[in-house]
CSV table of C-alpha atoms in Angstrom, one decimal:
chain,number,residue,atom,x,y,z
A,1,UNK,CA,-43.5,2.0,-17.2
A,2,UNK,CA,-43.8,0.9,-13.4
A,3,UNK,CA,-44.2,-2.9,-12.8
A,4,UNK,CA,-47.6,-2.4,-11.4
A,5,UNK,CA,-49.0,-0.7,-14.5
A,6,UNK,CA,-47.6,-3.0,-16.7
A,7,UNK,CA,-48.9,-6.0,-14.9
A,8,UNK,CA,-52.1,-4.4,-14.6
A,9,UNK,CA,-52.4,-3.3,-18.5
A,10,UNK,CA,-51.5,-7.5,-18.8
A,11,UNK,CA,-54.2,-8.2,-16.8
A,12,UNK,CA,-56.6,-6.2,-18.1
A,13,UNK,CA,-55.6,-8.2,-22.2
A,14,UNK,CA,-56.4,-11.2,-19.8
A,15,UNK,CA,-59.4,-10.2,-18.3
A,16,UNK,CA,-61.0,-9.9,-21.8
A,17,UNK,CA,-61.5,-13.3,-21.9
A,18,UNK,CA,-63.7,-13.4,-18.4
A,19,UNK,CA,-65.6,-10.4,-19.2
A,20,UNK,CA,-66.9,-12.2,-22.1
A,21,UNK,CA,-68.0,-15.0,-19.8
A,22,UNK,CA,-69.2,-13.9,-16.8
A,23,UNK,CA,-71.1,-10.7,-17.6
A,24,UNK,CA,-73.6,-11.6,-20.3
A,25,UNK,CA,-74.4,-14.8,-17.3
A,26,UNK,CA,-76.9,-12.9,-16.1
A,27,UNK,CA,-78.6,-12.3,-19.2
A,28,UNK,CA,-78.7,-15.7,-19.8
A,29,UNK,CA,-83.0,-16.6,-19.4
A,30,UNK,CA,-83.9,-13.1,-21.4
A,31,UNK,CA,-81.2,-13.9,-24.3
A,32,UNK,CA,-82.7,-17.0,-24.8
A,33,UNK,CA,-86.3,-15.4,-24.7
A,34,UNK,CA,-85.4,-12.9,-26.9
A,35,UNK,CA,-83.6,-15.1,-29.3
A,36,UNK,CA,-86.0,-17.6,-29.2
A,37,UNK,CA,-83.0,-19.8,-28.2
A,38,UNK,CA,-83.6,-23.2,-25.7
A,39,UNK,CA,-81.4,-23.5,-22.6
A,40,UNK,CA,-79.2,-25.9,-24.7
A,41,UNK,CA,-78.5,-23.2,-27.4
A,42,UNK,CA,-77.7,-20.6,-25.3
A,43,UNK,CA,-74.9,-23.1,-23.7
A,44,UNK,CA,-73.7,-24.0,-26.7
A,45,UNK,CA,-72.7,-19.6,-26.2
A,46,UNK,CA,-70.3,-20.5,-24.2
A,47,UNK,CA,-68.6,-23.6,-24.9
A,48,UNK,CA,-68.0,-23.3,-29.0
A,49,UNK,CA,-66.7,-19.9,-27.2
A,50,UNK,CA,-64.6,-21.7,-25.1
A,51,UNK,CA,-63.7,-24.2,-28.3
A,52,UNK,CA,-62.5,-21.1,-31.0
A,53,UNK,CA,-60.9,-20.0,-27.4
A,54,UNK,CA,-58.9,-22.9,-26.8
A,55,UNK,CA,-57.9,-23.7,-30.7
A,56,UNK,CA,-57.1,-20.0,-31.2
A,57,UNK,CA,-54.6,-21.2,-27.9
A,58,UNK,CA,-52.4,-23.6,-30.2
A,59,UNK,CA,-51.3,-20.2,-33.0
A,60,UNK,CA,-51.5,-17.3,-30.1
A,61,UNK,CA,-47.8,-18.0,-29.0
A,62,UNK,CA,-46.0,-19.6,-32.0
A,63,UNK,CA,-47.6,-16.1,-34.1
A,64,UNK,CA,-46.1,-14.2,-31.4
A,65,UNK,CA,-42.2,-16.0,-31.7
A,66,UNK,CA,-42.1,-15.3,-35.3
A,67,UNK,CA,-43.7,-11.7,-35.4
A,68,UNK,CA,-43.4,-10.4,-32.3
A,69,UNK,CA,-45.5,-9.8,-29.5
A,70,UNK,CA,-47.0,-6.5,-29.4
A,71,UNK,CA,-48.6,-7.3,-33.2
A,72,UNK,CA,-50.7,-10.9,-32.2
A,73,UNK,CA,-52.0,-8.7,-29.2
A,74,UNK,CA,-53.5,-5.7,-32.0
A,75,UNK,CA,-54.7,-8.2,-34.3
A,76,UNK,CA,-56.2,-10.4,-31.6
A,77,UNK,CA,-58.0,-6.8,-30.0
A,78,UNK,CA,-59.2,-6.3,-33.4
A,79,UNK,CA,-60.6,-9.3,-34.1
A,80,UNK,CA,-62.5,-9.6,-30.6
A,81,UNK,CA,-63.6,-6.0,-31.5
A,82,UNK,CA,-65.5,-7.3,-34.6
A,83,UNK,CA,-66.5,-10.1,-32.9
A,84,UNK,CA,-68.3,-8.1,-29.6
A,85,UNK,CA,-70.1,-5.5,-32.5
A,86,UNK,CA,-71.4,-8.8,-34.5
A,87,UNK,CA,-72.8,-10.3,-30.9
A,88,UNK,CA,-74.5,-6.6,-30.2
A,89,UNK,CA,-76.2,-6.9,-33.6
A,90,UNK,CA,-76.8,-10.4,-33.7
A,91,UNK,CA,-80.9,-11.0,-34.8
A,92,UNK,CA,-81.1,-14.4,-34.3
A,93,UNK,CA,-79.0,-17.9,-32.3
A,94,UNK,CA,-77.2,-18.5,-35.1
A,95,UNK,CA,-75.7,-15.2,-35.5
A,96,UNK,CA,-75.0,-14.9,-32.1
A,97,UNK,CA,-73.1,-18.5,-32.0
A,98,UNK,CA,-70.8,-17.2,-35.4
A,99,UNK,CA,-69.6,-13.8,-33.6
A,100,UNK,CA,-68.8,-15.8,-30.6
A,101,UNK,CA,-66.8,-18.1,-31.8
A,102,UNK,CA,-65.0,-14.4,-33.5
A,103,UNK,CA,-64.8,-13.4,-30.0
A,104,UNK,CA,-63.2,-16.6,-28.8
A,105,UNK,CA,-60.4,-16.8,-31.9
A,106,UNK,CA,-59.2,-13.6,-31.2
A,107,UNK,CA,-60.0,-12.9,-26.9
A,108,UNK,CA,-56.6,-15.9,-26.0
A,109,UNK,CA,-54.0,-13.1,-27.6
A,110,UNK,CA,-53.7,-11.1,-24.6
A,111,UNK,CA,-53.4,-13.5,-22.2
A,112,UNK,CA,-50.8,-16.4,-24.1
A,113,UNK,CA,-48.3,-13.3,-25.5
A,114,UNK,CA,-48.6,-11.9,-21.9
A,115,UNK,CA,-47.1,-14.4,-20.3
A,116,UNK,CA,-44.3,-14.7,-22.4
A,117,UNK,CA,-43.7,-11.0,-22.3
A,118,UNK,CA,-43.1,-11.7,-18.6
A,119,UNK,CA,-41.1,-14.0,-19.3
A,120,UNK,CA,-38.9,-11.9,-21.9
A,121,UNK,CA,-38.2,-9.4,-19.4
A,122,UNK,CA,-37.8,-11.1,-16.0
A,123,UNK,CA,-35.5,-13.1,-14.1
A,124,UNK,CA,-37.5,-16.7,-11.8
A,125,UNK,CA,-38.1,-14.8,-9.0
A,126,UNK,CA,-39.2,-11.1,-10.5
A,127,UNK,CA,-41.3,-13.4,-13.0
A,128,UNK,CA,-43.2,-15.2,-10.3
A,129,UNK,CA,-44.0,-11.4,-8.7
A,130,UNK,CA,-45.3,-10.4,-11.4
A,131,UNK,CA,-47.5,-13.0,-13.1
A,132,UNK,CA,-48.8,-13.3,-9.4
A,133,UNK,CA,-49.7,-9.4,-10.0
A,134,UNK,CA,-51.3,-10.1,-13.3
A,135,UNK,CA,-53.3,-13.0,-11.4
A,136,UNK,CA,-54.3,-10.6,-8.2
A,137,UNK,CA,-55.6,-7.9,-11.0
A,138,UNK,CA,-57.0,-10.4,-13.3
A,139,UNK,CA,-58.7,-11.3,-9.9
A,140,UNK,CA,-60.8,-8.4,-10.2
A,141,UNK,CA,-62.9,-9.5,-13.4
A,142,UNK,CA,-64.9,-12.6,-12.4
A,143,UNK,CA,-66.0,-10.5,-10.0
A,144,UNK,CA,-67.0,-7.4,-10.9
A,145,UNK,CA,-68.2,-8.7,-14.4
A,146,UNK,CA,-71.7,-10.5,-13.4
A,147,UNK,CA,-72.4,-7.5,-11.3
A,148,UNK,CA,-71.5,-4.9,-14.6
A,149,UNK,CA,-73.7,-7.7,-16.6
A,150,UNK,CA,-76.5,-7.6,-14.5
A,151,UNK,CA,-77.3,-4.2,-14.6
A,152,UNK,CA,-76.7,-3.3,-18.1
A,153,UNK,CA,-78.9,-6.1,-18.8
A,154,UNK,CA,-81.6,-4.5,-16.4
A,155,UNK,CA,-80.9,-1.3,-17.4
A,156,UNK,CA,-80.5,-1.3,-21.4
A,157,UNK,CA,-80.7,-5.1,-22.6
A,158,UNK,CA,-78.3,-7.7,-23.3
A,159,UNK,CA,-76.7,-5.7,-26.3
A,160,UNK,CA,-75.4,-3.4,-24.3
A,161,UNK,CA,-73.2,-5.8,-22.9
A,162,UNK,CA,-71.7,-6.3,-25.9
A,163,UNK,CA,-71.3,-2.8,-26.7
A,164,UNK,CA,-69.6,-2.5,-23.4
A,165,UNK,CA,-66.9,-5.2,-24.4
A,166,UNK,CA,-66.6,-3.5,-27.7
A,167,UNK,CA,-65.8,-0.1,-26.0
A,168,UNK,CA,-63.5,-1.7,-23.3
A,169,UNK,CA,-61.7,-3.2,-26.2
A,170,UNK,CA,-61.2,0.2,-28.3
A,171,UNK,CA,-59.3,1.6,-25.3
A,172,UNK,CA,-57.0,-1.3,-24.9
A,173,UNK,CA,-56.2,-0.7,-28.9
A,174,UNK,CA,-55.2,2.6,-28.4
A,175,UNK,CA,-53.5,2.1,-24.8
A,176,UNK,CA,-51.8,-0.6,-26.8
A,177,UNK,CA,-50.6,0.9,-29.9
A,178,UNK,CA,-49.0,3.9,-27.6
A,179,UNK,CA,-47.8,2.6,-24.7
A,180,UNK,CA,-46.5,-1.0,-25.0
A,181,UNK,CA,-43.1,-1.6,-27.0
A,182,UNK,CA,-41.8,-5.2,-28.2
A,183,UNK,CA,-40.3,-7.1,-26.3
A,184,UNK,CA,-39.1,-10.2,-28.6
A,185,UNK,CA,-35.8,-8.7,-30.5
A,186,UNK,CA,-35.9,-9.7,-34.2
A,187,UNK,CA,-32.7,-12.4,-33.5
A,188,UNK,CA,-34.6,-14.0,-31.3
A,189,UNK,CA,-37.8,-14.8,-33.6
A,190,UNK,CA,-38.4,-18.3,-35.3
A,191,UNK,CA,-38.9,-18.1,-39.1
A,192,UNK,CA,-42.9,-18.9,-39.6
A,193,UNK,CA,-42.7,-21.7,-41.8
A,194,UNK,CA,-44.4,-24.9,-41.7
A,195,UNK,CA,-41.6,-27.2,-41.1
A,196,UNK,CA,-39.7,-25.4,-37.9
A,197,UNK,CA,-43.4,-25.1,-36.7
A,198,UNK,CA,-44.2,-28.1,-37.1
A,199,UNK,CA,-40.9,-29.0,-35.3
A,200,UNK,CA,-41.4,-27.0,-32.9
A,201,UNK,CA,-45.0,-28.2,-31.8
A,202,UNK,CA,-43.6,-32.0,-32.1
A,203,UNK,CA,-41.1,-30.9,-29.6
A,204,UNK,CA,-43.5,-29.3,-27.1
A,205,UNK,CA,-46.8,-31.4,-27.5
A,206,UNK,CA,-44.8,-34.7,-27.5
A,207,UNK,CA,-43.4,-33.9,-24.2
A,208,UNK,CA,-45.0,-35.6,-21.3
A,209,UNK,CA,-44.0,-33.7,-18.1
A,210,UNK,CA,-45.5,-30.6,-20.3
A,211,UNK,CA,-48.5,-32.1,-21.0
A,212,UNK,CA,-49.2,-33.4,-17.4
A,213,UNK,CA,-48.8,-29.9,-16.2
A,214,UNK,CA,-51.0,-28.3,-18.9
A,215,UNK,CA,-53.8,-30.8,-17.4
A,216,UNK,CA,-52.8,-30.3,-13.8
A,217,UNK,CA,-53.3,-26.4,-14.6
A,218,UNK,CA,-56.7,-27.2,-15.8
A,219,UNK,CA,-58.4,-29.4,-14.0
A,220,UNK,CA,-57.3,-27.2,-10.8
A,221,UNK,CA,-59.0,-24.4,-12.2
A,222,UNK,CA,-61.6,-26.1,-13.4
A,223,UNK,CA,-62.4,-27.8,-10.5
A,224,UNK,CA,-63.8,-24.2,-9.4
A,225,UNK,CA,-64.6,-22.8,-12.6
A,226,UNK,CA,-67.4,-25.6,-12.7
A,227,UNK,CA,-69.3,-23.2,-9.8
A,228,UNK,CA,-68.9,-20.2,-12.6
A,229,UNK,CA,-70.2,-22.2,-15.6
A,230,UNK,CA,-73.2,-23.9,-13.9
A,231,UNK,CA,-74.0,-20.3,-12.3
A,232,UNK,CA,-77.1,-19.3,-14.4
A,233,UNK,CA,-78.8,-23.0,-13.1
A,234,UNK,CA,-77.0,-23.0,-9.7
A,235,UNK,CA,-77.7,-19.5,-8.2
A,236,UNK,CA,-81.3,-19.3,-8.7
A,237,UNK,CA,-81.8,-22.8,-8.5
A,238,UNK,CA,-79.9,-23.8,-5.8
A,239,UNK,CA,-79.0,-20.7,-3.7
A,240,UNK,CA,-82.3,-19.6,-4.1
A,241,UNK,CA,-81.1,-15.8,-5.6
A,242,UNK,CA,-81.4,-13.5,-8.5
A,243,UNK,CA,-80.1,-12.1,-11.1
A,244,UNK,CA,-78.5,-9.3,-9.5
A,245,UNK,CA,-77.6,-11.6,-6.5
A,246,UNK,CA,-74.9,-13.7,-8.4
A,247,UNK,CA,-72.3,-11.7,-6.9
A,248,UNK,CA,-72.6,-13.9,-3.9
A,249,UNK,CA,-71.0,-17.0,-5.5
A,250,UNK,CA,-68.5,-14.9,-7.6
A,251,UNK,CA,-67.0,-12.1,-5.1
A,252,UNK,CA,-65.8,-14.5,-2.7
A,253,UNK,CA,-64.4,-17.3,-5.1
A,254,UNK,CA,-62.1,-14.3,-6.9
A,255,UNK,CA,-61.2,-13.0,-3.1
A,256,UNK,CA,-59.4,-16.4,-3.1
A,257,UNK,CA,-57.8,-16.4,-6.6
A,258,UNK,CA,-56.8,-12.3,-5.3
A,259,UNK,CA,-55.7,-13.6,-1.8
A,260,UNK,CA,-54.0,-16.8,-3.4
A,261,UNK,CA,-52.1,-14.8,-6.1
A,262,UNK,CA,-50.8,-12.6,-3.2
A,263,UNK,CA,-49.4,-15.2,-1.7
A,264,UNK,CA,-47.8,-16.4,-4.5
A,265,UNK,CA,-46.1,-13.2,-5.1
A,266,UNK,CA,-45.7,-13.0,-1.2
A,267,UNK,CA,-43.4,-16.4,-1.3
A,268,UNK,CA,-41.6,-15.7,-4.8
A,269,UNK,CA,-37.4,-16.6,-3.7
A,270,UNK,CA,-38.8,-17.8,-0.4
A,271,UNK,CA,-40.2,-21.7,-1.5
A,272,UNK,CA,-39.4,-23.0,-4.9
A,273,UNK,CA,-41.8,-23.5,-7.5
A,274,UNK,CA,-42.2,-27.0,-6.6
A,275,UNK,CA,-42.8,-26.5,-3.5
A,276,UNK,CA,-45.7,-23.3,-3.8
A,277,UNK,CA,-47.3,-25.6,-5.8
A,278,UNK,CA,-47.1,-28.9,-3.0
A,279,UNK,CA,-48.6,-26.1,-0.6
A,280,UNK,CA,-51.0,-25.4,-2.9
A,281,UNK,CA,-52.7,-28.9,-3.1
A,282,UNK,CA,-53.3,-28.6,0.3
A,283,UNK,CA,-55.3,-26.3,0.6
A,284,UNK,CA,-57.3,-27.4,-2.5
A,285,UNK,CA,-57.8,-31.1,-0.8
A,286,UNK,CA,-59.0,-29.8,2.1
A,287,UNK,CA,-61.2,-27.2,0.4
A,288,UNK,CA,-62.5,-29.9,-2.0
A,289,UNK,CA,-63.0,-32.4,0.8
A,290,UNK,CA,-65.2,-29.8,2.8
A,291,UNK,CA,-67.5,-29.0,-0.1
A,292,UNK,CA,-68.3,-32.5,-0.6
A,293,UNK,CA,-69.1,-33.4,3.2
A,294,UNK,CA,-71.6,-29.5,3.5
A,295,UNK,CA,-73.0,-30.5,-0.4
A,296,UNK,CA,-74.5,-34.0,1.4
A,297,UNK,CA,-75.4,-32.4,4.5
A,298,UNK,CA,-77.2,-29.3,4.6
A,299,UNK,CA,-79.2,-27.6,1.6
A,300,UNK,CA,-76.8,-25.0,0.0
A,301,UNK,CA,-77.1,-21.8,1.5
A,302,UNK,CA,-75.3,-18.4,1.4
A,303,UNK,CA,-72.3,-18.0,2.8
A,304,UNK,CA,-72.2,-21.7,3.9
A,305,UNK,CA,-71.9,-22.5,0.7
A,306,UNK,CA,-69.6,-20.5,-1.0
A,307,UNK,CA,-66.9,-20.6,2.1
A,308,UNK,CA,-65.3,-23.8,0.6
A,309,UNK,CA,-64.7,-22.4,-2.9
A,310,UNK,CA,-63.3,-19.3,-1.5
A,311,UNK,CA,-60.6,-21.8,0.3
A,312,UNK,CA,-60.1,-23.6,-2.6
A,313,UNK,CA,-59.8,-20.9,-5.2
A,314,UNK,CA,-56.8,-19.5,-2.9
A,315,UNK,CA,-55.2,-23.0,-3.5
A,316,UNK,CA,-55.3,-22.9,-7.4
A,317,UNK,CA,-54.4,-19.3,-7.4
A,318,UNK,CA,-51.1,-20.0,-5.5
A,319,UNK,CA,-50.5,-22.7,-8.1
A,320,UNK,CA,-51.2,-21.5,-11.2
A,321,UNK,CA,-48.1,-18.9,-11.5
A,322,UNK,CA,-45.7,-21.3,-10.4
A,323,UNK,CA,-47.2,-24.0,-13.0
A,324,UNK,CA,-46.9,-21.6,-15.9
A,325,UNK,CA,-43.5,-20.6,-15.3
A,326,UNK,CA,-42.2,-24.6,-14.8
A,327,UNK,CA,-44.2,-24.8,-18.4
A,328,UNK,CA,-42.6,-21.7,-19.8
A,329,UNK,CA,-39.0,-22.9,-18.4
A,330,UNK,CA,-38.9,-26.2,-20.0
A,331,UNK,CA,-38.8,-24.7,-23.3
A,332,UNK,CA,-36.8,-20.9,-23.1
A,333,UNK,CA,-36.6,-20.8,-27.5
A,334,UNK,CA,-39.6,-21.0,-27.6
A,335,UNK,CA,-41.9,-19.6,-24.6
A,336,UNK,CA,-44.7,-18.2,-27.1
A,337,UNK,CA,-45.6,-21.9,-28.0
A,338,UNK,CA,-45.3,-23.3,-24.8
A,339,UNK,CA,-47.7,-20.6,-23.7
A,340,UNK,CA,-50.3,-21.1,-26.3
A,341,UNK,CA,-49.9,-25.0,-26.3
A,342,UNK,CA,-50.7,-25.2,-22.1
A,343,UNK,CA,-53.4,-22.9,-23.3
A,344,UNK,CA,-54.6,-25.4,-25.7
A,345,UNK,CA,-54.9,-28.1,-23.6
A,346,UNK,CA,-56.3,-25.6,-20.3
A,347,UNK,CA,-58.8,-24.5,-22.5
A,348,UNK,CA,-59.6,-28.1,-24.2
A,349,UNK,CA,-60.5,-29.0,-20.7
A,350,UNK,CA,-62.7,-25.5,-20.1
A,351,UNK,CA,-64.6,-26.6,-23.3
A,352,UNK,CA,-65.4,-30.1,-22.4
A,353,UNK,CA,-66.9,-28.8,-18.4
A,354,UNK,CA,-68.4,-25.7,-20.0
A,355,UNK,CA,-70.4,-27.8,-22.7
A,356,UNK,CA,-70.8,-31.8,-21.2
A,357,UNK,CA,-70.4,-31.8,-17.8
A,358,UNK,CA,-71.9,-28.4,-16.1
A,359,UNK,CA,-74.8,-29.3,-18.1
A,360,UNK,CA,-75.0,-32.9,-16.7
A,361,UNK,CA,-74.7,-32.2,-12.8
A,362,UNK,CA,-75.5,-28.0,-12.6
A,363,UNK,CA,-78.9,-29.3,-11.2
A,364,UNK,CA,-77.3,-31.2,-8.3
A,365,UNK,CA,-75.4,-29.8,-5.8
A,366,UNK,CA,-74.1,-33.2,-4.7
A,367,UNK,CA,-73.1,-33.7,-7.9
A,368,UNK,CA,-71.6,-30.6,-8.7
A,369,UNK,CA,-69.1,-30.8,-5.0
A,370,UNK,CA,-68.6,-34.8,-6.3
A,371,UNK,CA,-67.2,-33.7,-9.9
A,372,UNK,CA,-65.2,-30.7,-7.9
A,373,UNK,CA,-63.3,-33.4,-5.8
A,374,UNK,CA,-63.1,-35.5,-9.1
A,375,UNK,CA,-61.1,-33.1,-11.3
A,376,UNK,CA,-58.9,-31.7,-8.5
A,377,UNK,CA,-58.2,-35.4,-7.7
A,378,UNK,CA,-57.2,-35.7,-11.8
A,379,UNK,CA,-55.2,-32.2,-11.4
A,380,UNK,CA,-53.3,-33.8,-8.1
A,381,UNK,CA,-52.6,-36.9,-9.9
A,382,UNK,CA,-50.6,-35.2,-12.7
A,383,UNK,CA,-48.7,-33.3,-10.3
A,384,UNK,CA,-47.8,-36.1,-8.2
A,385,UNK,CA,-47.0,-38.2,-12.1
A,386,UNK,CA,-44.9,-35.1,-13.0
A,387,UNK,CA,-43.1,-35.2,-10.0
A,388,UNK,CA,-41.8,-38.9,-10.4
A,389,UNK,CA,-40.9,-38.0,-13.6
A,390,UNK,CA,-37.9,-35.7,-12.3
A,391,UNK,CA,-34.8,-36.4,-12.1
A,392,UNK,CA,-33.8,-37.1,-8.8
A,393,UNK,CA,-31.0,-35.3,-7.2
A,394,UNK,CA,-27.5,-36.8,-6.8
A,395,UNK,CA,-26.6,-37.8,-3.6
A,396,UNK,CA,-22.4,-38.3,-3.1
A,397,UNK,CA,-21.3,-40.1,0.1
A,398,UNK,CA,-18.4,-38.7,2.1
């Protein structure tokens, strides 16, 4: 198939795991209502979601190296099928909170095998094209999903959210089953045992410059993903808008991950990987630095606001390609892990700002811009620690 479809049937595995974000945000106050759920339970939604999500992470990949690609991504579509039918049928909290933790085991599939289906197929340069592609469609999500989750909630009630995940998933199923062929030849597979898995995790989890940027790759994002978790208390709160209004903080913040993934793409063979990502910082700094001055100086308004995350989600959209494919890179035998493992510890750091911290400070605007400049400092410092960590290149004399 063409490059663009494929990178947009990638995108859309990946953008399974937004969609069950960022449209049932919205819905938030009347699930709660309805459930007879406290503010407190309903977080607890999302961030036991984003926990199953980031364990799930560690088994996505190294299931994928020993069986193949294309089967982890059925199962996982299966499994986040069950779980999106449980969540529309869910009478009560608890219920709810089971199915989606079902929806966050299964939802990381798509997204860890897809990037090392990229990389299976595609030389440094080609491979930074196209997992900037995947990013620039994957772009698309975050934003439209609030707006989709608003009015079905309006419309039809908060189930019907879920039944629309369940029916978007069906269709990837069958698009799946029909269209996509494996692209992991058997020789190249690692027996699934628990001693060259364990090996192999030891090897990857052990090494420092991986883990430094795995974190760098998370607290970037997160650093902006804070404005998407703390939305349901920030937006009305805050920004003073509704629920069919949320669109203002999360149309412009995707333009930037879009406009920042075309770049990306834009630059691939023209500025190393090192170097995208060096470029990158800047404009998160800057971005970062801005948000903190406007958050102590005016009361938030829209698009005041929202100008600085738009900057900054460029920024962490030019990195994040170029970071995954250093990650990917430092271990070629065994991409699948090294993609569920960055996963792991990306998502560990989605958990702990989706279910401590955006509860602590989504209240304060001061203290939401203060945490933004804290966790891209933490991402900038891992950079700048990976960087020493590299060899550095020989210099002969003449």
């Amino acid at each position: 198939m063409p490059r663009w479809v494929f990178a947009l049937l990638l995108a859309a595995l990946a953008m399974l795991g937004p969609f069950a974000i960022d449209t049932y945000i919205p819905a938030f106050t009347g699930m709660g209502r309805d459930l007879g759920a406290s503010t407190l339970q309903m977080q607890q939604t999302l961030s036991l979601y984003l926990a199953a999500f980031a364990f799930m992470f560690l088994f996505h990949g190294a299931l994928s190296d020993s069986f193949g690609r294309k089967p982890v991504i059925v199962v996982g579509l299966i499994g986040f099928l069950i779980g999106s039918i449980g969540c529309a049928l869910s009478p009560n909290i608890g219920t709810l909170l089971i199915f989606r933790v079902v929806q966050g085991l299964s939802v990381g599939a798509g997204m860890v095998v897809g990037r090392a289906m990229i990389r299976d197929l595609f030389n440094d340069t080609d491979a930074q094209k196209l997992m900037s592609m995947v990013t620039l469609w994957f772009g698309i999500a975050p934003a439209i999903a609030p707006i989709i989750g608003g009015y079905l909630y309006i419309w039809f009630g908060w189930h019907a959210i879920f039944w629309f995940l369940a029916i978007i998933t069906a269709l990837l199923i069958i698009v799946i089953v029909f269209s996509i062929h494996e692209t992991l030849p058997d020789d190249k597979r690692h027996a699934f045992r628990p001693s060259p898995l364990f090996a192999g995790y030891r090897e990857v989890g052990a090494n420092v410059p991986f883990l430094l940027l795995s974190l760098a790759v998370g607290f970037n994002f997160n650093a902006f993903f804070l404005y998407f978790m703390s939305a349901p208390v920030y937006v009305p709160e805050s920004l003073k808008l509704g629920p069919q209004q949320f669109a203002w903080l999360f149309i412009p913040g995707i333009t930037g991950i879009m406009a920042g993934a075309f770049i990306s793409g834009r630059v691939a063979g023209k500025l190393s990987l090192a170097k995208t990502v060096s470029y990158s910082y800047r404009f998160m700094v800057v971005a970062a630095s801005v948000n903190l001055v406007y958050a102590f100086t005016f009361e938030p308004s829209v698009p005041w606001a929202i100008i600085p995350l738009f900057f900054y989600a460029i920024g962490s959209a030019m990195a994040m390609p170029s970071l995954s494919l250093i990650v990917l890179d430092m271990f070629p035998t065994r991409r699948g892990m090294a993609a569920s493992l960055q996963g792991f510890v990306s998502g560990i750091v989605n958990a702990v700002v989706a279910g401590l911290v955006s509860p602590a400070v989504s209240h304060s605007p001061k203290w939401l811009a203060i945490t933004m400049v804290l966790l891209m400092s933490a991402g900038l410092v891992c950079w700048l620690a990976y960087r020493r960590l590299q060899p550095k290149p020989l210099i002969i004399a003449k």
